[in-house]
Amino acid sequence: MPDNLVTHLECSLCTRKYEAGKTWNLCECGGPLLVRYDLDRLRESWSRDSFATAPNSMWRYAPALPVQNPSSIISLGEGMTPLITAKTTGKRIGSNNLLIKDEGLNPTGSFKARGLSCAISMCVELGQRKLAIPSAGNAASALAAYAAAAGLEAHIFMPNDVPQANFIECKACGVNVTLVDGLISDCGRIVAERKDKEGWYDVSTLKEPYRIEGKKTMGYEVAEQLGWKLPDAIFYPTGGGVGMIGMWKAFDEMEALGWIGKKRPKMISVQAEGCQPIVRAFNEGAARSQFWENASTVAAGLRVPKPLGDFLVLNAVRESGGTAIAVADHVLIEAGIRLATEEGMFAAPEGAACIAAAERLLAEGFLSKDDQIVIYNTGSGLKYLEAYSTRYPR
Ligand SMILES: *Cc1c(COP(=O)(O)O)cnc(C)c1O
Ligand SMILES: [Zn+2]
């Protein structure tokens, strides 16, 4: 494997540059930072042929990840999740070509493992030893696991109605857990207020630049699994939007590496009816979202009332000719149960929402039956027993 060639970090809002190999949070202007690589040079040294012998995890894309020293890598086997053909569900909702990327198979049962594996590896590399995170649940679980594996101190702030699985998992990993009477936005405020005094590094969504890098591997992986061709449409359940932003970045990087062409999938942002700031902004033609009051949904990962990187998500959706769509809680739970019945895949409500969204867009003719559709099931249904148990009282 060739070395990576990080050149600098760049603000996604004002393009101001920041030095690589240092700890950063947001740009001075408040914009999230993106890691930039010398892709022209990387193109000379890194070829798609190298994958035959590459690690069977997201670290197979290490030349396009920010870690410089392989010994900094904290891996629990994240990534290289299966891309499953969903024939029965596809047929029912009107698609001949429905694929589901099952991110529920990641460590800690969600794709948050990708982002936190990368972020924690960078904390090890840059010497950050005390970390703090506000989380709707799955980011906390992943931080807890990777911090435990790395031997770092972690402070986690979650809403007090967080799924039990996340709470127990964090406690079992031995990190400091605080339950907050409020939403992830309230948790974020507490971390922001206390971090300087406590000496914590804030690993909030998009407030540190490396979780995007981990999550972008979903974009590399889907291309590799489809023989270096991108699908016609990607459905992504959008909370903070990190995965969408990451995949969009990955597509540009792969094009610069000469691995794919110009064609992009329609990027479809899926939210819950009870918290749909991106959908509202998309429909209004706005560049940024507005805080969604009284956010409420069983799909905990989608309960983000004001995503920091909203403009990046909206850009990707619009540039790709995609759309944004919201699904009611009872509809997404029903979709999750039907998916399990038809395909044997017990999805997180966030992933299930994408099935319901695809069904609607196929019925409306926004997508056609022969379009290749990839749905990201971002987590395992096993992390959401409270949400599903309303359907199965004992
Ligand atoms: C966090 C989360 C999401 C939203 O992810 P973003 O990249 O922040 O939009 C979706 N599904 C699950 C299961 C999650 O944990
Ligand atoms: Zn800036």
mmCIF file of C-alpha atoms and ligand atoms in Angstrom:
data_model
loop_
_atom_site.group_PDB
_atom_site.id
_atom_site.type_symbol
_atom_site.label_atom_id
_atom_site.label_comp_id
_atom_site.label_asym_id
_atom_site.label_seq_id
_atom_site.Cartn_x
_atom_site.Cartn_y
_atom_site.Cartn_z
ATOM 1 C CA MET A 1 0.000 0.000 0.000
ATOM 2 C CA PRO A 2 1.331 3.459 -0.860
ATOM 3 C CA ASP A 3 1.495 6.201 1.773
ATOM 4 C CA ASN A 4 -1.331 8.669 1.914
ATOM 5 C CA LEU A 5 -0.620 12.152 0.687
ATOM 6 C CA VAL A 6 -2.569 14.560 2.875
ATOM 7 C CA THR A 7 -1.725 18.092 1.809
ATOM 8 C CA HIS A 8 -3.933 20.193 4.109
ATOM 9 C CA LEU A 9 -7.423 20.689 5.499
ATOM 10 C CA GLU A 10 -9.819 23.072 3.814
ATOM 11 C CA CYS A 11 -12.911 24.876 5.050
ATOM 12 C CA SER A 12 -16.022 23.689 3.210
ATOM 13 C CA LEU A 13 -17.557 27.171 3.518
ATOM 14 C CA CYS A 14 -14.796 29.762 2.953
ATOM 15 C CA THR A 15 -11.996 27.496 1.521
ATOM 16 C CA ARG A 16 -9.481 28.725 4.105
ATOM 17 C CA LYS A 17 -6.596 26.230 4.455
ATOM 18 C CA TYR A 18 -5.364 24.574 7.650
ATOM 19 C CA GLU A 19 -2.152 22.653 8.259
ATOM 20 C CA ALA A 20 -2.319 18.843 8.227
ATOM 21 C CA GLY A 21 -1.051 16.832 11.193
ATOM 22 C CA LYS A 22 -2.596 19.130 13.801
ATOM 23 C CA THR A 23 -5.751 19.060 15.851
ATOM 24 C CA TRP A 24 -8.582 21.196 14.509
ATOM 25 C CA ASN A 25 -12.282 21.570 15.068
ATOM 26 C CA LEU A 26 -14.310 23.996 12.939
ATOM 27 C CA CYS A 27 -12.927 26.783 10.757
ATOM 28 C CA GLU A 28 -12.910 30.281 12.264
ATOM 29 C CA CYS A 29 -15.967 31.016 10.100
ATOM 30 C CA GLY A 30 -17.856 28.054 11.580
ATOM 31 C CA GLY A 31 -17.520 25.827 8.520
ATOM 32 C CA PRO A 32 -16.598 22.117 8.784
ATOM 33 C CA LEU A 33 -13.085 21.222 7.555
ATOM 34 C CA LEU A 34 -12.405 18.696 4.813
ATOM 35 C CA VAL A 35 -9.161 16.723 4.437
ATOM 36 C CA ARG A 36 -7.414 17.226 1.092
ATOM 37 C CA TYR A 37 -4.947 14.854 -0.559
ATOM 38 C CA ASP A 38 -2.522 15.147 -3.462
ATOM 39 C CA LEU A 39 -4.677 12.958 -5.669
ATOM 40 C CA ASP A 40 -2.541 13.506 -8.788
ATOM 41 C CA ARG A 41 0.450 11.945 -7.031
ATOM 42 C CA LEU A 42 -1.695 9.302 -5.359
ATOM 43 C CA ARG A 43 -2.972 8.346 -8.788
ATOM 44 C CA GLU A 44 0.596 7.354 -9.771
ATOM 45 C CA SER A 45 1.137 5.095 -6.765
ATOM 46 C CA TRP A 46 -2.296 3.638 -5.947
ATOM 47 C CA SER A 47 -4.178 1.366 -8.282
ATOM 48 C CA ARG A 48 -7.427 -0.545 -8.060
ATOM 49 C CA ASP A 49 -5.388 -3.715 -8.609
ATOM 50 C CA SER A 50 -3.950 -3.386 -5.104
ATOM 51 C CA PHE A 51 -7.216 -4.513 -3.522
ATOM 52 C CA ALA A 52 -6.611 -8.231 -4.018
ATOM 53 C CA THR A 53 -4.177 -8.111 -1.086
ATOM 54 C CA ALA A 54 -5.647 -5.186 0.872
ATOM 55 C CA PRO A 55 -7.096 -5.552 4.403
ATOM 56 C CA ASN A 56 -10.686 -6.753 4.550
ATOM 57 C CA SER A 57 -11.905 -3.601 6.312
ATOM 58 C CA MET A 58 -12.350 0.076 5.454
ATOM 59 C CA TRP A 59 -8.590 0.434 6.031
ATOM 60 C CA ARG A 60 -8.102 -1.079 2.559
ATOM 61 C CA TYR A 61 -8.587 2.564 1.478
ATOM 62 C CA ALA A 62 -5.868 3.810 3.850
ATOM 63 C CA PRO A 63 -4.026 5.749 1.118
ATOM 64 C CA ALA A 64 -7.102 8.020 0.983
ATOM 65 C CA LEU A 65 -7.455 8.219 4.785
ATOM 66 C CA PRO A 66 -5.660 10.740 7.013
ATOM 67 C CA VAL A 67 -3.678 8.421 9.333
ATOM 68 C CA GLN A 68 0.060 8.689 8.609
ATOM 69 C CA ASN A 69 1.423 6.010 10.912
ATOM 70 C CA PRO A 70 -0.211 2.557 10.548
ATOM 71 C CA SER A 71 0.458 1.869 14.228
ATOM 72 C CA SER A 72 -2.058 4.617 15.113
ATOM 73 C CA ILE A 73 -4.911 2.687 13.536
ATOM 74 C CA ILE A 74 -7.581 1.467 15.954
ATOM 75 C CA SER A 75 -9.637 -1.088 14.056
ATOM 76 C CA LEU A 76 -12.355 -3.483 15.170
ATOM 77 C CA GLY A 77 -12.988 -4.736 11.642
ATOM 78 C CA GLU A 78 -15.258 -1.913 10.414
ATOM 79 C CA GLY A 79 -16.327 -1.691 6.785
ATOM 80 C CA MET A 80 -16.505 -4.163 3.891
ATOM 81 C CA THR A 81 -20.127 -4.751 4.745
ATOM 82 C CA PRO A 82 -22.180 -6.864 2.353
ATOM 83 C CA LEU A 83 -24.194 -5.441 -0.525
ATOM 84 C CA ILE A 84 -27.281 -7.657 -0.495
ATOM 85 C CA THR A 85 -29.680 -8.112 -3.415
ATOM 86 C CA ALA A 86 -33.199 -7.618 -2.087
ATOM 87 C CA LYS A 87 -35.267 -9.458 -4.686
ATOM 88 C CA THR A 88 -38.507 -9.965 -2.816
ATOM 89 C CA THR A 89 -38.710 -6.483 -1.361
ATOM 90 C CA GLY A 90 -37.562 -5.062 -4.696
ATOM 91 C CA LYS A 91 -40.340 -6.847 -6.529
ATOM 92 C CA ARG A 92 -42.977 -5.636 -4.073
ATOM 93 C CA ILE A 93 -41.922 -1.985 -4.307
ATOM 94 C CA GLY A 94 -41.430 -2.053 -8.074
ATOM 95 C CA SER A 95 -37.666 -2.431 -8.536
ATOM 96 C CA ASN A 96 -35.762 -5.115 -10.449
ATOM 97 C CA ASN A 97 -32.466 -3.910 -9.069
ATOM 98 C CA LEU A 98 -32.630 -3.143 -5.371
ATOM 99 C CA LEU A 99 -29.464 -3.545 -3.306
ATOM 100 C CA ILE A 100 -29.034 -2.964 0.409
ATOM 101 C CA LYS A 101 -25.672 -2.121 1.915
ATOM 102 C CA ASP A 102 -25.995 -3.668 5.353
ATOM 103 C CA GLU A 103 -24.073 -1.414 7.686
ATOM 104 C CA GLY A 104 -25.692 -3.150 10.658
ATOM 105 C CA LEU A 105 -22.842 -5.663 10.465
ATOM 106 C CA ASN A 106 -20.276 -3.118 11.589
ATOM 107 C CA PRO A 107 -18.726 -3.183 15.087
ATOM 108 C CA THR A 108 -21.250 -1.677 17.558
ATOM 109 C CA GLY A 109 -24.018 -2.415 15.048
ATOM 110 C CA SER A 110 -23.932 0.760 12.973
ATOM 111 C CA PHE A 111 -21.900 2.625 10.387
ATOM 112 C CA LYS A 112 -20.824 5.092 13.066
ATOM 113 C CA ALA A 113 -17.963 2.619 13.541
ATOM 114 C CA ARG A 114 -16.387 3.829 10.299
ATOM 115 C CA GLY A 115 -16.303 7.460 11.365
ATOM 116 C CA LEU A 116 -15.133 6.805 14.883
ATOM 117 C CA SER A 117 -12.465 4.284 13.871
ATOM 118 C CA CYS A 118 -10.901 7.005 11.759
ATOM 119 C CA ALA A 119 -11.446 9.817 14.285
ATOM 120 C CA ILE A 120 -10.046 7.827 17.223
ATOM 121 C CA SER A 121 -7.060 6.689 15.172
ATOM 122 C CA MET A 122 -6.333 10.369 14.498
ATOM 123 C CA CYS A 123 -6.706 11.156 18.211
ATOM 124 C CA VAL A 124 -4.068 8.498 18.903
ATOM 125 C CA GLU A 125 -1.823 9.921 16.192
ATOM 126 C CA LEU A 126 -2.216 13.539 17.324
ATOM 127 C CA GLY A 127 -2.033 12.833 21.060
ATOM 128 C CA GLN A 128 -5.598 13.685 22.111
ATOM 129 C CA ARG A 129 -6.358 11.602 25.191
ATOM 130 C CA LYS A 130 -9.653 13.028 26.557
ATOM 131 C CA LEU A 131 -12.619 13.030 24.249
ATOM 132 C CA ALA A 132 -16.214 14.247 24.481
ATOM 133 C CA ILE A 133 -19.216 13.661 22.252
ATOM 134 C CA PRO A 134 -22.901 14.584 22.126
ATOM 135 C CA SER A 135 -24.786 11.738 20.485
ATOM 136 C CA ALA A 136 -28.237 10.432 19.614
ATOM 137 C CA GLY A 137 -26.889 6.976 20.524
ATOM 138 C CA ASN A 138 -24.905 5.125 17.894
ATOM 139 C CA ALA A 139 -22.027 7.593 17.685
ATOM 140 C CA ALA A 140 -21.717 7.269 21.450
ATOM 141 C CA SER A 141 -21.559 3.474 21.230
ATOM 142 C CA ALA A 142 -18.888 3.648 18.566
ATOM 143 C CA LEU A 143 -16.858 6.254 20.428
ATOM 144 C CA ALA A 144 -17.105 4.159 23.592
ATOM 145 C CA ALA A 145 -15.845 1.046 21.825
ATOM 146 C CA TYR A 146 -12.953 2.703 19.984
ATOM 147 C CA ALA A 147 -11.928 4.798 22.979
ATOM 148 C CA ALA A 148 -11.884 1.617 25.062
ATOM 149 C CA ALA A 149 -9.796 -0.162 22.424
ATOM 150 C CA ALA A 150 -7.387 2.792 22.293
ATOM 151 C CA GLY A 151 -7.282 3.281 26.075
ATOM 152 C CA LEU A 152 -8.525 6.884 25.852
ATOM 153 C CA GLU A 153 -10.832 8.754 28.236
ATOM 154 C CA ALA A 154 -14.302 9.466 26.819
ATOM 155 C CA HIS A 155 -17.214 11.611 28.032
ATOM 156 C CA ILE A 156 -20.550 10.910 26.429
ATOM 157 C CA PHE A 157 -23.711 13.068 26.515
ATOM 158 C CA MET A 158 -26.944 11.516 25.240
ATOM 159 C CA PRO A 159 -30.668 12.334 25.446
ATOM 160 C CA ASN A 160 -32.203 10.458 28.390
ATOM 161 C CA ASP A 161 -34.571 8.572 26.071
ATOM 162 C CA VAL A 162 -31.645 7.099 24.119
ATOM 163 C CA PRO A 163 -32.176 3.426 23.149
ATOM 164 C CA GLN A 164 -31.236 1.104 26.001
ATOM 165 C CA ALA A 165 -28.732 -0.739 23.781
ATOM 166 C CA ASN A 166 -26.632 2.428 23.390
ATOM 167 C CA PHE A 167 -26.738 3.221 27.086
ATOM 168 C CA ILE A 168 -25.709 -0.283 28.186
ATOM 169 C CA GLU A 169 -23.037 -0.570 25.499
ATOM 170 C CA CYS A 170 -21.410 2.721 26.563
ATOM 171 C CA LYS A 171 -21.522 1.766 30.241
ATOM 172 C CA ALA A 172 -20.033 -1.651 29.485
ATOM 173 C CA CYS A 173 -17.162 -0.003 27.597
ATOM 174 C CA GLY A 174 -16.342 1.877 30.785
ATOM 175 C CA VAL A 175 -16.716 5.426 29.528
ATOM 176 C CA ASN A 176 -18.343 8.370 31.348
ATOM 177 C CA VAL A 177 -22.021 8.620 30.432
ATOM 178 C CA THR A 178 -24.299 11.596 31.155
ATOM 179 C CA LEU A 179 -27.992 11.422 30.229
ATOM 180 C CA VAL A 180 -29.448 14.810 29.354
ATOM 181 C CA ASP A 181 -33.076 15.918 29.556
ATOM 182 C CA GLY A 182 -33.149 17.241 25.986
ATOM 183 C CA LEU A 183 -32.058 16.583 22.396
ATOM 184 C CA ILE A 184 -28.658 16.026 20.791
ATOM 185 C CA SER A 185 -28.490 19.794 20.263
ATOM 186 C CA ASP A 186 -28.713 20.273 24.063
ATOM 187 C CA CYS A 187 -26.011 17.634 24.558
ATOM 188 C CA GLY A 188 -23.856 19.498 22.052
ATOM 189 C CA ARG A 189 -24.227 22.723 23.982
ATOM 190 C CA ILE A 190 -23.056 21.058 27.202
ATOM 191 C CA VAL A 191 -19.956 19.666 25.504
ATOM 192 C CA ALA A 192 -19.218 23.076 23.942
ATOM 193 C CA GLU A 193 -19.568 24.804 27.320
ATOM 194 C CA ARG A 194 -17.386 22.400 29.284
ATOM 195 C CA LYS A 195 -14.726 21.240 26.846
ATOM 196 C CA ASP A 196 -12.151 24.005 27.351
ATOM 197 C CA LYS A 197 -12.200 23.802 31.129
ATOM 198 C CA GLU A 198 -12.076 20.000 31.119
ATOM 199 C CA GLY A 199 -9.486 19.716 28.330
ATOM 200 C CA TRP A 200 -11.752 17.579 26.145
ATOM 201 C CA TYR A 201 -11.384 17.221 22.408
ATOM 202 C CA ASP A 202 -14.835 17.648 20.841
ATOM 203 C CA VAL A 203 -15.574 14.795 18.423
ATOM 204 C CA SER A 204 -19.076 16.056 17.574
ATOM 205 C CA THR A 205 -20.409 15.344 14.108
ATOM 206 C CA LEU A 206 -18.501 17.549 11.629
ATOM 207 C CA LYS A 207 -16.820 19.543 14.407
ATOM 208 C CA GLU A 208 -13.808 17.325 13.884
ATOM 209 C CA PRO A 209 -12.687 16.557 10.343
ATOM 210 C CA TYR A 210 -11.954 12.828 10.438
ATOM 211 C CA ARG A 211 -15.329 11.154 10.939
ATOM 212 C CA ILE A 212 -16.222 12.224 7.389
ATOM 213 C CA GLU A 213 -13.087 10.484 6.140
ATOM 214 C CA GLY A 214 -14.113 7.221 7.807
ATOM 215 C CA LYS A 215 -17.661 7.426 6.509
ATOM 216 C CA LYS A 216 -16.573 8.284 2.976
ATOM 217 C CA THR A 217 -15.272 4.706 2.679
ATOM 218 C CA MET A 218 -18.929 3.732 2.099
ATOM 219 C CA GLY A 219 -18.554 5.494 -1.256
ATOM 220 C CA TYR A 220 -15.302 3.720 -2.175
ATOM 221 C CA GLU A 221 -16.758 0.423 -1.103
ATOM 222 C CA VAL A 222 -19.980 0.588 -3.072
ATOM 223 C CA ALA A 223 -17.972 1.453 -6.197
ATOM 224 C CA GLU A 224 -15.594 -1.452 -5.621
ATOM 225 C CA GLN A 225 -18.447 -3.868 -4.920
ATOM 226 C CA LEU A 226 -20.229 -2.813 -8.122
ATOM 227 C CA GLY A 227 -17.110 -3.254 -10.284
ATOM 228 C CA TRP A 228 -16.181 0.465 -10.187
ATOM 229 C CA LYS A 229 -19.536 1.622 -11.461
ATOM 230 C CA LEU A 230 -21.820 3.744 -9.341
ATOM 231 C CA PRO A 231 -25.523 2.916 -9.022
ATOM 232 C CA ASP A 232 -28.327 5.085 -10.433
ATOM 233 C CA ALA A 233 -29.602 6.135 -7.013
ATOM 234 C CA ILE A 234 -28.433 6.080 -3.413
ATOM 235 C CA PHE A 235 -30.861 6.365 -0.497
ATOM 236 C CA TYR A 236 -29.252 7.739 2.609
ATOM 237 C CA PRO A 237 -31.020 8.255 5.973
ATOM 238 C CA THR A 238 -29.859 11.716 6.913
ATOM 239 C CA GLY A 239 -29.248 12.979 10.417
ATOM 240 C CA GLY A 240 -26.062 15.062 10.468
ATOM 241 C CA GLY A 241 -25.489 14.017 6.860
ATOM 242 C CA VAL A 242 -21.888 12.887 7.376
ATOM 243 C CA GLY A 243 -22.233 9.763 5.260
ATOM 244 C CA MET A 244 -23.803 11.671 2.388
ATOM 245 C CA ILE A 245 -21.100 14.349 2.510
ATOM 246 C CA GLY A 246 -18.406 11.683 2.776
ATOM 247 C CA MET A 247 -19.660 9.605 -0.146
ATOM 248 C CA TRP A 248 -19.997 12.699 -2.327
ATOM 249 C CA LYS A 249 -16.365 13.542 -1.514
ATOM 250 C CA ALA A 250 -15.294 9.962 -2.203
ATOM 251 C CA PHE A 251 -16.847 10.063 -5.679
ATOM 252 C CA ASP A 252 -14.828 13.178 -6.563
ATOM 253 C CA GLU A 253 -11.661 11.591 -5.192
ATOM 254 C CA MET A 254 -12.221 8.387 -7.168
ATOM 255 C CA GLU A 255 -12.794 10.400 -10.321
ATOM 256 C CA ALA A 256 -9.509 12.269 -9.706
ATOM 257 C CA LEU A 257 -7.815 8.887 -9.201
ATOM 258 C CA GLY A 258 -9.164 7.802 -12.590
ATOM 259 C CA TRP A 259 -11.261 4.991 -11.092
ATOM 260 C CA ILE A 260 -14.735 6.179 -12.076
ATOM 261 C CA GLY A 261 -16.191 8.607 -14.596
ATOM 262 C CA LYS A 262 -18.318 11.703 -14.206
ATOM 263 C CA LYS A 263 -21.632 9.968 -13.642
ATOM 264 C CA ARG A 264 -23.055 10.278 -10.134
ATOM 265 C CA PRO A 265 -25.974 8.501 -8.512
ATOM 266 C CA LYS A 266 -29.072 10.510 -7.647
ATOM 267 C CA MET A 267 -28.440 11.197 -3.968
ATOM 268 C CA ILE A 268 -31.670 10.851 -2.029
ATOM 269 C CA SER A 269 -31.804 12.202 1.481
ATOM 270 C CA VAL A 270 -34.349 10.413 3.672
ATOM 271 C CA GLN A 271 -35.602 11.888 6.943
ATOM 272 C CA ALA A 272 -38.392 11.246 9.443
ATOM 273 C CA GLU A 273 -41.587 13.309 9.331
ATOM 274 C CA GLY A 274 -40.986 14.383 12.918
ATOM 275 C CA CYS A 275 -37.558 15.874 12.089
ATOM 276 C CA GLN A 276 -37.047 16.912 8.473
ATOM 277 C CA PRO A 277 -34.972 20.099 8.270
ATOM 278 C CA ILE A 278 -33.183 18.959 5.079
ATOM 279 C CA VAL A 279 -36.413 18.020 3.318
ATOM 280 C CA ARG A 280 -37.954 21.386 4.174
ATOM 281 C CA ALA A 281 -34.872 23.294 2.971
ATOM 282 C CA PHE A 282 -34.763 21.230 -0.219
ATOM 283 C CA ASN A 283 -38.421 21.923 -0.977
ATOM 284 C CA GLU A 284 -37.999 25.624 -0.287
ATOM 285 C CA GLY A 285 -34.901 25.879 -2.474
ATOM 286 C CA ALA A 286 -32.906 27.126 0.517
ATOM 287 C CA ALA A 287 -29.121 26.731 0.801
ATOM 288 C CA ARG A 288 -29.265 26.077 4.567
ATOM 289 C CA SER A 289 -31.775 24.394 6.867
ATOM 290 C CA GLN A 290 -33.613 25.916 9.795
ATOM 291 C CA PHE A 291 -33.811 24.434 13.269
ATOM 292 C CA TRP A 292 -36.653 21.856 13.385
ATOM 293 C CA GLU A 293 -38.696 22.553 16.515
ATOM 294 C CA ASN A 294 -39.872 19.684 18.755
ATOM 295 C CA ALA A 295 -37.931 17.071 16.795
ATOM 296 C CA SER A 296 -39.356 13.626 17.439
ATOM 297 C CA THR A 297 -38.856 10.208 15.788
ATOM 298 C CA VAL A 298 -38.098 6.614 16.793
ATOM 299 C CA ALA A 299 -35.284 6.697 14.239
ATOM 300 C CA ALA A 300 -32.883 8.195 16.791
ATOM 301 C CA GLY A 301 -30.090 8.763 14.263
ATOM 302 C CA LEU A 302 -32.358 11.075 12.272
ATOM 303 C CA ARG A 303 -33.264 13.298 15.216
ATOM 304 C CA VAL A 304 -30.859 16.105 14.344
ATOM 305 C CA PRO A 305 -32.828 19.374 14.274
ATOM 306 C CA LYS A 306 -30.124 21.555 12.651
ATOM 307 C CA PRO A 307 -27.324 19.704 10.841
ATOM 308 C CA LEU A 308 -24.095 21.710 10.761
ATOM 309 C CA GLY A 309 -23.253 20.468 7.261
ATOM 310 C CA ASP A 310 -26.768 21.017 5.864
ATOM 311 C CA PHE A 311 -25.423 23.064 2.918
ATOM 312 C CA LEU A 312 -23.102 20.224 1.894
ATOM 313 C CA VAL A 313 -25.942 17.688 1.984
ATOM 314 C CA LEU A 314 -28.240 19.997 0.023
ATOM 315 C CA ASN A 315 -25.469 20.584 -2.547
ATOM 316 C CA ALA A 316 -24.963 16.868 -3.094
ATOM 317 C CA VAL A 317 -28.690 16.211 -3.392
ATOM 318 C CA ARG A 318 -29.189 19.050 -5.886
ATOM 319 C CA GLU A 319 -26.044 18.538 -7.974
ATOM 320 C CA SER A 320 -26.854 14.865 -8.342
ATOM 321 C CA GLY A 321 -30.429 15.425 -9.469
ATOM 322 C CA GLY A 322 -31.634 13.657 -6.341
ATOM 323 C CA THR A 323 -34.330 14.613 -3.906
ATOM 324 C CA ALA A 324 -35.224 14.698 -0.210
ATOM 325 C CA ILE A 325 -38.170 12.876 1.298
ATOM 326 C CA ALA A 326 -39.657 12.294 4.747
ATOM 327 C CA VAL A 327 -41.317 9.164 6.116
ATOM 328 C CA ALA A 328 -43.721 8.842 9.067
ATOM 329 C CA ASP A 329 -42.618 6.733 12.035
ATOM 330 C CA HIS A 330 -45.380 4.133 11.702
ATOM 331 C CA VAL A 331 -44.516 3.748 8.019
ATOM 332 C CA LEU A 332 -40.815 3.235 8.619
ATOM 333 C CA ILE A 333 -41.395 0.690 11.387
ATOM 334 C CA GLU A 334 -43.790 -1.208 9.104
ATOM 335 C CA ALA A 335 -41.171 -1.062 6.322
ATOM 336 C CA GLY A 336 -38.576 -2.505 8.701
ATOM 337 C CA ILE A 337 -40.831 -5.406 9.623
ATOM 338 C CA ARG A 338 -41.690 -6.169 6.008
ATOM 339 C CA LEU A 339 -38.007 -6.091 5.079
ATOM 340 C CA ALA A 340 -37.202 -8.577 7.847
ATOM 341 C CA THR A 341 -40.081 -10.824 6.763
ATOM 342 C CA GLU A 342 -39.138 -10.700 3.088
ATOM 343 C CA GLU A 343 -35.340 -10.670 3.210
ATOM 344 C CA GLY A 344 -34.312 -11.776 6.702
ATOM 345 C CA MET A 345 -32.596 -8.459 7.299
ATOM 346 C CA PHE A 346 -33.598 -6.754 10.549
ATOM 347 C CA ALA A 347 -32.801 -3.128 9.807
ATOM 348 C CA ALA A 348 -32.513 -0.034 11.946
ATOM 349 C CA PRO A 349 -35.568 2.251 11.582
ATOM 350 C CA GLU A 350 -33.298 4.711 9.731
ATOM 351 C CA GLY A 351 -32.503 2.115 7.060
ATOM 352 C CA ALA A 352 -36.125 0.972 6.955
ATOM 353 C CA ALA A 353 -37.178 4.561 6.236
ATOM 354 C CA CYS A 354 -35.192 4.352 2.993
ATOM 355 C CA ILE A 355 -37.201 1.344 1.815
ATOM 356 C CA ALA A 356 -40.443 3.253 2.346
ATOM 357 C CA ALA A 357 -38.932 6.271 0.564
ATOM 358 C CA ALA A 358 -37.840 4.127 -2.394
ATOM 359 C CA GLU A 359 -41.299 2.608 -2.637
ATOM 360 C CA ARG A 360 -42.813 6.086 -2.905
ATOM 361 C CA LEU A 361 -40.283 7.408 -5.470
ATOM 362 C CA LEU A 362 -40.750 4.296 -7.627
ATOM 363 C CA ALA A 363 -44.539 4.684 -7.489
ATOM 364 C CA GLU A 364 -44.258 8.357 -8.412
ATOM 365 C CA GLY A 365 -41.984 7.549 -11.358
ATOM 366 C CA PHE A 366 -39.017 9.537 -9.977
ATOM 367 C CA LEU A 367 -37.120 6.236 -10.322
ATOM 368 C CA SER A 368 -37.869 3.431 -12.752
ATOM 369 C CA LYS A 369 -37.924 -0.307 -12.193
ATOM 370 C CA ASP A 370 -34.612 -0.973 -13.929
ATOM 371 C CA ASP A 371 -32.651 1.741 -12.131
ATOM 372 C CA GLN A 372 -29.980 0.290 -9.891
ATOM 373 C CA ILE A 373 -30.835 1.436 -6.369
ATOM 374 C CA VAL A 374 -28.559 1.178 -3.345
ATOM 375 C CA ILE A 375 -30.116 1.675 0.067
ATOM 376 C CA TYR A 376 -27.937 2.206 3.110
ATOM 377 C CA ASN A 377 -29.223 0.298 6.085
ATOM 378 C CA THR A 378 -27.097 2.232 8.527
ATOM 379 C CA GLY A 379 -27.617 0.062 11.583
ATOM 380 C CA SER A 380 -28.953 -3.139 13.073
ATOM 381 C CA GLY A 381 -32.555 -3.445 14.229
ATOM 382 C CA LEU A 382 -31.166 -5.092 17.355
ATOM 383 C CA LYS A 383 -30.191 -1.659 18.630
ATOM 384 C CA TYR A 384 -33.838 -0.504 18.492
ATOM 385 C CA LEU A 385 -35.782 -3.040 20.497
ATOM 386 C CA GLU A 386 -37.902 -0.349 22.190
ATOM 387 C CA ALA A 387 -38.989 1.063 18.830
ATOM 388 C CA TYR A 388 -39.924 -2.331 17.406
ATOM 389 C CA SER A 389 -41.418 -3.722 20.617
ATOM 390 C CA THR A 390 -44.423 -1.407 20.273
ATOM 391 C CA ARG A 391 -45.415 -3.852 17.527
ATOM 392 C CA TYR A 392 -44.793 -6.953 19.631
ATOM 393 C CA PRO A 393 -46.163 -6.473 23.148
ATOM 394 C CA ARG A 394 -45.705 -9.475 25.438
HETATM 395 C C1 LIG B 1 -26.168 8.516 12.909
HETATM 396 C C2 LIG B 1 -27.090 7.660 12.163
HETATM 397 C C3 LIG B 1 -27.681 8.089 10.977
HETATM 398 C C4 LIG B 1 -27.440 9.465 10.404
HETATM 399 O O1 LIG B 1 -26.124 9.552 9.961
HETATM 400 P P1 LIG B 1 -25.481 10.904 9.427
HETATM 401 O O2 LIG B 1 -24.327 10.503 8.610
HETATM 402 O O3 LIG B 1 -25.117 11.710 10.602
HETATM 403 O O4 LIG B 1 -26.541 11.583 8.620
HETATM 404 C C5 LIG B 1 -28.483 7.189 10.286
HETATM 405 N N1 LIG B 1 -28.718 5.945 10.758
HETATM 406 C C6 LIG B 1 -28.176 5.500 11.903
HETATM 407 C C7 LIG B 1 -28.491 4.119 12.364
HETATM 408 C C8 LIG B 1 -27.342 6.334 12.641
HETATM 409 O O5 LIG B 1 -26.793 5.882 13.767
HETATM 410 ZN ZN ZN B 2 -14.202 28.850 6.841
#
